[in-house]
Tab-separated table of C-alpha atoms in Angstrom:
chain	number	residue	atom	x	y	z
A	197	MET	CA	-83.673	50.482	-89.476
A	198	ASP	CA	-83.110	54.154	-88.626
A	199	PHE	CA	-85.536	57.036	-88.979
A	200	ILE	CA	-84.397	58.391	-92.350
A	201	LYS	CA	-83.453	55.121	-94.043
A	202	GLN	CA	-86.864	53.558	-93.479
A	203	ALA	CA	-88.256	55.948	-96.133
A	204	PHE	CA	-86.444	53.765	-98.686
A	205	LYS	CA	-89.321	51.317	-98.174
A	206	VAL	CA	-91.842	53.656	-99.808
A	207	LYS	CA	-92.136	55.724	-102.978
A	208	HIS	CA	-89.362	58.201	-102.301
A	209	GLU	CA	-88.372	59.897	-105.566
A	210	PHE	CA	-87.556	63.483	-104.665
A	211	TRP	CA	-90.097	64.936	-107.087
A	212	ARG	CA	-92.751	63.395	-104.851
A	213	TYR	CA	-91.519	65.503	-101.930
A	214	LEU	CA	-91.710	68.658	-104.068
A	215	ILE	CA	-95.233	67.848	-105.249
A	216	GLY	CA	-96.214	66.754	-101.744
A	217	SER	CA	-95.000	70.019	-100.216
A	218	LEU	CA	-97.022	71.955	-102.776
A	219	ILE	CA	-100.165	69.947	-101.999
A	220	ILE	CA	-99.745	70.529	-98.261
A	221	ALA	CA	-99.274	74.267	-98.888
A	222	ILE	CA	-102.442	74.371	-101.016
A	223	PHE	CA	-104.461	72.703	-98.261
A	224	ALA	CA	-103.077	75.200	-95.724
A	225	LEU	CA	-103.969	78.105	-98.016
A	226	ILE	CA	-107.524	76.782	-98.345
A	227	GLY	CA	-107.652	76.700	-94.561
A	228	GLN	CA	-106.732	80.393	-94.480
A	229	VAL	CA	-109.817	81.398	-96.489
A	230	PRO	CA	-112.179	81.697	-93.457
A	231	PHE	CA	-109.672	83.917	-91.635
A	232	THR	CA	-109.079	86.110	-94.694
A	233	ILE	CA	-112.807	86.596	-95.329
A	234	ALA	CA	-113.544	87.376	-91.667
A	235	ALA	CA	-110.630	89.821	-91.379
A	236	ILE	CA	-111.487	91.680	-94.603
A	237	MET	CA	-115.165	91.884	-93.607
A	238	LYS	CA	-114.161	93.412	-90.258
A	239	HIS	CA	-111.771	95.765	-92.036
A	240	VAL	CA	-114.517	96.967	-94.402
A	241	ALA	CA	-117.047	97.248	-91.557
A	242	GLU	CA	-114.668	99.614	-89.776
A	243	GLY	CA	-114.515	101.859	-92.841
A	244	GLY	CA	-111.486	100.383	-94.573
A	245	SER	CA	-111.226	99.774	-98.300
A	246	VAL	CA	-111.150	96.266	-99.699
A	247	TYR	CA	-108.630	97.561	-102.253
A	248	ALA	CA	-106.239	98.936	-99.622
A	249	VAL	CA	-105.613	96.287	-96.993
A	250	ASP	CA	-102.782	96.384	-94.458
A	251	GLU	CA	-101.752	92.742	-94.025
A	252	GLN	CA	-100.246	93.385	-90.594
A	253	ARG	CA	-103.495	94.970	-89.447
A	254	LEU	CA	-105.499	92.019	-90.760
A	255	MET	CA	-103.473	89.706	-88.531
A	256	THR	CA	-104.814	91.421	-85.402
A	257	ILE	CA	-108.091	93.008	-86.476
A	258	LEU	CA	-110.309	90.219	-85.129
A	259	GLU	CA	-111.129	89.488	-81.503
A	260	PRO	CA	-108.072	87.559	-80.187
A	261	ASN	CA	-109.809	84.231	-79.536
A	262	LEU	CA	-111.541	84.260	-82.919
A	263	ASN	CA	-108.301	85.403	-84.528
A	264	LEU	CA	-106.380	82.521	-82.945
A	265	PHE	CA	-109.009	79.947	-83.898
A	266	LEU	CA	-109.133	81.012	-87.550
A	267	LEU	CA	-105.348	81.302	-87.857
A	268	LEU	CA	-104.827	77.808	-86.435
A	269	LEU	CA	-107.587	76.365	-88.604
A	270	SER	CA	-105.283	76.510	-91.617
A	271	PHE	CA	-102.910	74.102	-89.857
A	272	ALA	CA	-105.714	71.573	-89.459
A	273	PHE	CA	-106.314	71.760	-93.220
A	274	GLY	CA	-102.577	71.469	-93.801
A	275	PHE	CA	-102.422	68.381	-91.600
A	276	LEU	CA	-105.164	66.785	-93.677
A	277	GLY	CA	-103.086	67.534	-96.773
A	278	LEU	CA	-100.051	65.939	-95.135
A	279	ILE	CA	-101.954	62.741	-94.364
A	280	ILE	CA	-103.211	62.519	-97.958
A	281	VAL	CA	-99.715	63.105	-99.362
A	282	VAL	CA	-98.072	60.518	-97.106
A	283	LYS	CA	-100.729	57.873	-97.709
A	284	TYR	CA	-101.419	58.264	-101.408
A	285	LEU	CA	-98.372	59.962	-102.950
A	286	HIS	CA	-95.719	58.035	-101.017
A	287	LYS	CA	-97.711	54.924	-100.019
A	288	GLN	CA	-96.286	55.451	-96.546
A	289	THR	CA	-97.684	55.191	-93.026
A	290	MET	CA	-97.816	58.159	-90.682
A	291	LEU	CA	-95.995	55.994	-88.166
A	292	SER	CA	-92.916	55.740	-90.390
A	293	VAL	CA	-92.856	59.531	-90.789
A	294	THR	CA	-93.051	59.844	-87.004
A	295	THR	CA	-90.544	57.365	-85.645
A	296	ALA	CA	-88.351	54.347	-86.349
A	297	ARG	CA	-89.932	52.556	-83.385
A	298	LEU	CA	-92.648	49.935	-83.818
A	299	LYS	CA	-95.142	52.400	-82.338
A	300	VAL	CA	-95.165	56.022	-81.245
A	301	ASP	CA	-93.557	56.392	-77.813
A	302	TRP	CA	-96.080	58.647	-76.089
A	303	LYS	CA	-94.014	58.604	-72.891
A	304	ARG	CA	-91.301	60.454	-74.798
A	305	VAL	CA	-93.833	62.981	-76.094
A	306	MET	CA	-95.210	63.618	-72.607
A	307	PHE	CA	-91.773	63.788	-70.995
A	308	ALA	CA	-90.584	66.489	-73.409
A	309	PHE	CA	-93.934	68.313	-73.146
A	310	LEU	CA	-94.010	68.426	-69.338
A	311	PHE	CA	-90.263	68.972	-68.970
A	312	TRP	CA	-90.110	71.995	-71.276
A	313	GLY	CA	-93.549	73.217	-70.215
A	314	LEU	CA	-92.419	73.478	-66.601
A	315	ILE	CA	-89.088	75.080	-67.496
A	316	SER	CA	-90.494	77.634	-69.953
A	317	SER	CA	-93.363	78.542	-67.611
A	318	GLY	CA	-90.918	78.848	-64.746
A	319	MET	CA	-88.710	81.229	-66.728
A	320	ILE	CA	-91.716	83.461	-67.502
A	321	ILE	CA	-92.776	83.491	-63.843
A	322	ILE	CA	-89.246	84.238	-62.627
A	323	ASP	CA	-88.906	87.120	-65.075
A	324	TYR	CA	-92.317	88.442	-64.025
A	325	PHE	CA	-91.212	88.696	-60.387
A	326	ALA	CA	-87.747	89.953	-61.323
A	327	SER	CA	-89.055	92.694	-63.654
A	328	PRO	CA	-92.733	93.309	-62.811
A	329	GLU	CA	-92.647	96.658	-64.600
A	330	ASN	CA	-92.383	94.785	-67.913
A	331	TYR	CA	-95.734	93.046	-67.482
A	332	VAL	CA	-99.396	93.799	-66.908
A	333	TRP	CA	-102.023	91.401	-65.607
A	334	ASN	CA	-104.102	90.360	-68.607
A	335	PHE	CA	-106.238	87.594	-67.097
A	336	GLU	CA	-110.001	87.530	-67.778
A	337	LEU	CA	-111.546	84.230	-66.694
A	338	GLU	CA	-114.220	83.803	-69.381
A	339	ARG	CA	-111.969	84.781	-72.276
A	340	PHE	CA	-109.100	82.738	-70.856
A	341	LEU	CA	-111.258	79.600	-70.649
A	342	ILE	CA	-112.219	80.018	-74.315
A	343	LEU	CA	-108.530	80.489	-75.137
A	344	LEU	CA	-107.704	77.362	-73.142
A	345	VAL	CA	-110.092	75.212	-75.197
A	346	ILE	CA	-108.875	76.624	-78.527
A	347	ALA	CA	-105.228	76.287	-77.539
A	348	ILE	CA	-105.491	72.710	-76.267
A	349	LEU	CA	-107.391	71.589	-79.366
A	350	LEU	CA	-105.511	73.413	-82.112
A	351	ILE	CA	-102.000	74.417	-81.004
A	352	PRO	CA	-100.800	70.781	-80.861
A	353	ILE	CA	-102.073	70.403	-84.430
A	354	GLN	CA	-100.145	73.505	-85.490
A	355	THR	CA	-96.903	72.428	-83.846
A	356	SER	CA	-97.282	68.813	-84.960
A	357	LEU	CA	-97.790	69.848	-88.589
A	358	GLU	CA	-94.581	71.877	-88.487
A	359	GLU	CA	-92.710	68.960	-86.948
A	360	TYR	CA	-94.110	66.447	-89.415
A	361	ILE	CA	-93.160	68.651	-92.352
A	362	PHE	CA	-89.662	69.649	-91.261
A	363	ARG	CA	-88.408	66.977	-88.864
A	364	GLY	CA	-90.308	64.120	-90.505
A	365	TYR	CA	-91.369	64.436	-94.136
A	366	LEU	CA	-88.632	66.739	-95.460
A	367	MET	CA	-85.964	65.311	-93.143
A	368	GLN	CA	-86.478	61.954	-94.813
A	369	GLY	CA	-86.821	63.441	-98.302
A	370	PHE	CA	-83.635	65.516	-98.145
A	371	GLY	CA	-81.827	62.648	-96.417
A	372	LEU	CA	-82.528	60.220	-99.246
A	373	LEU	CA	-81.663	62.906	-101.795
A	374	ALA	CA	-78.292	63.829	-100.271
A	375	LYS	CA	-77.458	60.355	-98.891
A	376	ASN	CA	-76.199	61.931	-95.689
A	377	ARG	CA	-77.577	63.352	-92.442
A	378	TRP	CA	-76.057	66.809	-92.087
A	379	PHE	CA	-77.710	68.149	-95.252
A	380	PRO	CA	-81.327	67.393	-94.231
A	381	LEU	CA	-80.598	68.690	-90.728
A	382	LEU	CA	-79.266	71.966	-92.106
A	383	MET	CA	-81.802	72.388	-94.914
A	384	THR	CA	-84.891	71.715	-92.812
A	385	SER	CA	-83.620	74.113	-90.140
A	386	VAL	CA	-82.968	76.921	-92.613
A	387	ILE	CA	-86.343	76.432	-94.311
A	388	PHE	CA	-88.055	76.241	-90.906
A	389	GLY	CA	-86.427	79.523	-89.919
A	390	GLY	CA	-87.271	81.078	-93.269
A	391	MET	CA	-90.951	80.247	-92.784
A	392	HIS	CA	-90.951	82.688	-89.859
A	393	VAL	CA	-89.396	85.595	-91.749
A	394	PHE	CA	-92.755	87.310	-92.251
A	395	ASN	CA	-93.710	87.096	-88.583
A	396	PRO	CA	-94.225	90.508	-86.954
A	397	GLU	CA	-91.483	89.590	-84.469
A	398	VAL	CA	-88.928	89.794	-87.279
A	399	ALA	CA	-90.201	93.206	-88.391
A	400	LYS	CA	-90.018	94.434	-84.794
A	401	LEU	CA	-86.760	92.811	-83.680
A	402	GLY	CA	-84.824	92.688	-86.933
A	403	TYR	CA	-83.371	89.808	-88.913
A	404	GLY	CA	-81.039	88.877	-86.080
A	405	VAL	CA	-83.936	86.978	-84.529
A	406	MET	CA	-83.678	84.516	-87.422
A	407	VAL	CA	-80.708	83.022	-85.560
A	408	TYR	CA	-83.199	81.944	-82.908
A	409	TYR	CA	-85.635	80.405	-85.389
A	410	ILE	CA	-82.947	78.543	-87.331
A	411	GLY	CA	-81.243	77.532	-84.083
A	412	THR	CA	-84.534	76.133	-82.808
A	413	GLY	CA	-84.877	74.148	-86.025
A	414	LEU	CA	-81.380	72.725	-85.549
A	415	PHE	CA	-82.163	71.799	-81.954
A	416	LEU	CA	-85.387	69.997	-82.907
A	417	GLY	CA	-83.636	68.305	-85.836
A	418	ILE	CA	-80.852	67.026	-83.579
A	419	LEU	CA	-83.479	65.695	-81.166
A	420	THR	CA	-85.096	63.795	-84.025
A	421	LEU	CA	-81.919	62.339	-85.530
A	422	MET	CA	-80.359	61.340	-82.224
A	423	ASP	CA	-83.568	59.809	-80.880
A	424	GLU	CA	-84.564	58.093	-84.178
A	425	GLY	CA	-87.995	59.714	-84.106
A	426	MET	CA	-89.938	62.922	-83.632
A	427	GLU	CA	-91.538	62.178	-80.264
A	428	LEU	CA	-89.298	64.511	-78.242
A	429	ALA	CA	-89.561	67.279	-80.845
A	430	LEU	CA	-93.357	66.934	-80.937
A	431	GLY	CA	-93.626	67.269	-77.171
A	432	PHE	CA	-91.158	70.134	-76.916
A	433	HIS	CA	-92.719	72.210	-79.703
A	434	ALA	CA	-96.258	71.710	-78.381
A	435	ALA	CA	-95.224	72.793	-74.889
A	436	ASN	CA	-93.321	75.819	-76.173
A	437	ASN	CA	-96.286	77.213	-78.115
A	438	LEU	CA	-99.097	76.094	-75.814
A	439	PHE	CA	-97.676	77.375	-72.541
A	440	GLY	CA	-96.481	80.532	-74.287
A	441	ALA	CA	-99.940	81.275	-75.697
A	442	LEU	CA	-101.612	80.713	-72.331
A	443	LEU	CA	-99.148	82.610	-70.169
A	444	LEU	CA	-97.822	85.525	-72.217
A	445	THR	CA	-98.766	87.815	-75.071
A	446	SER	CA	-97.691	91.174	-76.456
A	447	ASP	CA	-98.727	93.651	-79.121
A	448	TRP	CA	-95.922	92.659	-81.501
A	449	THR	CA	-96.094	88.845	-81.639
A	450	VAL	CA	-97.798	86.754	-84.306
A	451	LEU	CA	-100.229	85.196	-81.808
A	452	GLN	CA	-101.960	87.729	-79.582
A	453	THR	CA	-104.083	86.014	-76.973
A	454	HIS	CA	-106.147	86.533	-73.821
A	455	SER	CA	-103.221	85.156	-71.825
A	456	VAL	CA	-102.497	85.555	-68.144
A	457	LEU	CA	-99.786	88.178	-68.655
A	458	LYS	CA	-98.990	90.790	-71.275
A	459	ASP	CA	-95.437	91.876	-72.018
A	460	VAL	CA	-95.339	95.675	-72.317
A	461	ALA	CA	-91.567	96.096	-72.349
A	462	GLU	CA	-89.866	97.562	-75.390
A	463	PRO	CA	-88.812	94.511	-77.404
A	464	GLY	CA	-85.226	93.861	-78.294
A	465	ALA	CA	-83.377	90.912	-79.806
A	466	GLY	CA	-80.294	91.176	-77.661
A	467	PHE	CA	-77.872	88.748	-76.102
A	468	GLY	CA	-80.376	87.247	-73.688
A	469	ASP	CA	-83.081	86.773	-76.300
A	470	ILE	CA	-81.013	84.941	-78.944
A	471	ILE	CA	-77.585	83.838	-77.720
A	472	ILE	CA	-78.662	82.298	-74.420
A	473	PRO	CA	-81.508	80.108	-75.785
A	474	VAL	CA	-79.591	78.898	-78.853
A	475	PHE	CA	-76.082	78.537	-77.468
A	476	VAL	CA	-76.744	77.837	-73.775
A	477	VAL	CA	-80.263	76.514	-73.112
A	478	PHE	CA	-80.566	74.209	-76.129
A	479	PRO	CA	-77.161	72.518	-75.593
A	480	ILE	CA	-78.043	71.939	-71.931
A	481	LEU	CA	-81.363	70.401	-72.965
A	482	LEU	CA	-79.604	68.149	-75.489
A	483	PHE	CA	-77.230	67.007	-72.744
A	484	ILE	CA	-80.168	66.184	-70.457
A	485	PHE	CA	-82.085	64.301	-73.157
A	486	ALA	CA	-78.902	62.434	-74.101
A	487	LYS	CA	-78.434	61.266	-70.513
A	488	VAL	CA	-82.084	60.285	-70.088
A	489	TYR	CA	-82.271	58.313	-73.345
A	490	LYS	CA	-78.612	57.165	-73.437
A	491	TRP	CA	-77.739	58.541	-76.873
A	492	THR	CA	-74.473	57.413	-78.419
A	493	ASN	CA	-72.692	57.598	-81.769
A	494	TRP	CA	-73.362	61.312	-82.292
A	495	LYS	CA	-70.996	61.666	-85.234
A	496	ASP	CA	-72.673	58.979	-87.342
A	497	LYS	CA	-76.227	59.984	-86.452
A	498	LEU	CA	-75.659	63.651	-87.301
A	499	PHE	CA	-73.066	63.463	-90.088
A	500	GLY	CA	-73.019	59.859	-91.290
A	501	LYS	CA	-73.822	58.627	-94.762
A	502	ILE	CA	-77.169	57.117	-95.718
A	503	GLU	CA	-76.984	53.988	-97.814
A	504	GLU	CA	-80.006	52.156	-99.150
A	505	PRO	CA	-80.360	48.888	-97.213
A	506	VAL	CA	-80.674	45.570	-98.975
A	507	GLU	CA	-84.206	44.239	-99.176
A	508	ASN	CA	-83.907	41.680	-96.408
A	509	ASP	CA	-82.775	44.371	-93.956
A	510	TYR	CA	-86.168	46.103	-94.010
A	511	THR	CA	-88.152	46.011	-90.815
A	512	ILE	CA	-91.938	45.929	-90.924
A	513	LEU	CA	-93.195	48.898	-88.929
A	514	ASP	CA	-96.895	48.209	-88.677
């Protein structure tokens, strides 16, 4: 059984996915309460009015490590909501939202994590030596060690929640609704990109950067559909955010950290920032993953129809 079709085994009426998404969002909002209270208290302590709050300022008003911890805490709450929704609303296992394999392939997760972690870190280091004027040394050992603990513990939860929602839960939900594969791939990518529209990067770089976010969603969705599971997407996304948070920060990104380097160049969403990652780097990565894992039948896996299997075709996953 393939990754999307196995959701036929559970309670899969589409209204359940709508209700489930709402429940997950409520849990995530509850998780934002500590951050909101702490940020408003700091705002008021610095002479600001509780009735006139600049949301962009609230996102950076706290000490960076505390800010990061409280921001990521909401994802932990959201993940709890996801588990409850999958188990009780859909009567489904987390395994079947993760992969079509009999168990999670952690070797795939680690391969994608280390592979992209090395490449993305290497690109930052190369650019640092090529354009040193665009960076300042930001490393402070004590603060960095605190960042390291927070990042290792919570960033994988943040990235995993996003993958489970978009490349797992909603990929299956939209797939069973549309009875094809291209619609869930497109819809989850657009929604994933849309979730980033309020990031400060969009305000600074313009809406053109949405091509990058949606393109990243498409890339991760293709990984999931071609590989019949989210393992590669989980590893890639975790590496992208974790290594990025540890190595590089700037004054205009959503996560400002006590990283090793700080980007002080004037930001711009030009050719190199959008076109190259989406239309050059991601296709090359797909080619490499395809060779490593011997993917075939691209047309059917990305555009084929989804038909409910007969009962005796079901495979027990756990």
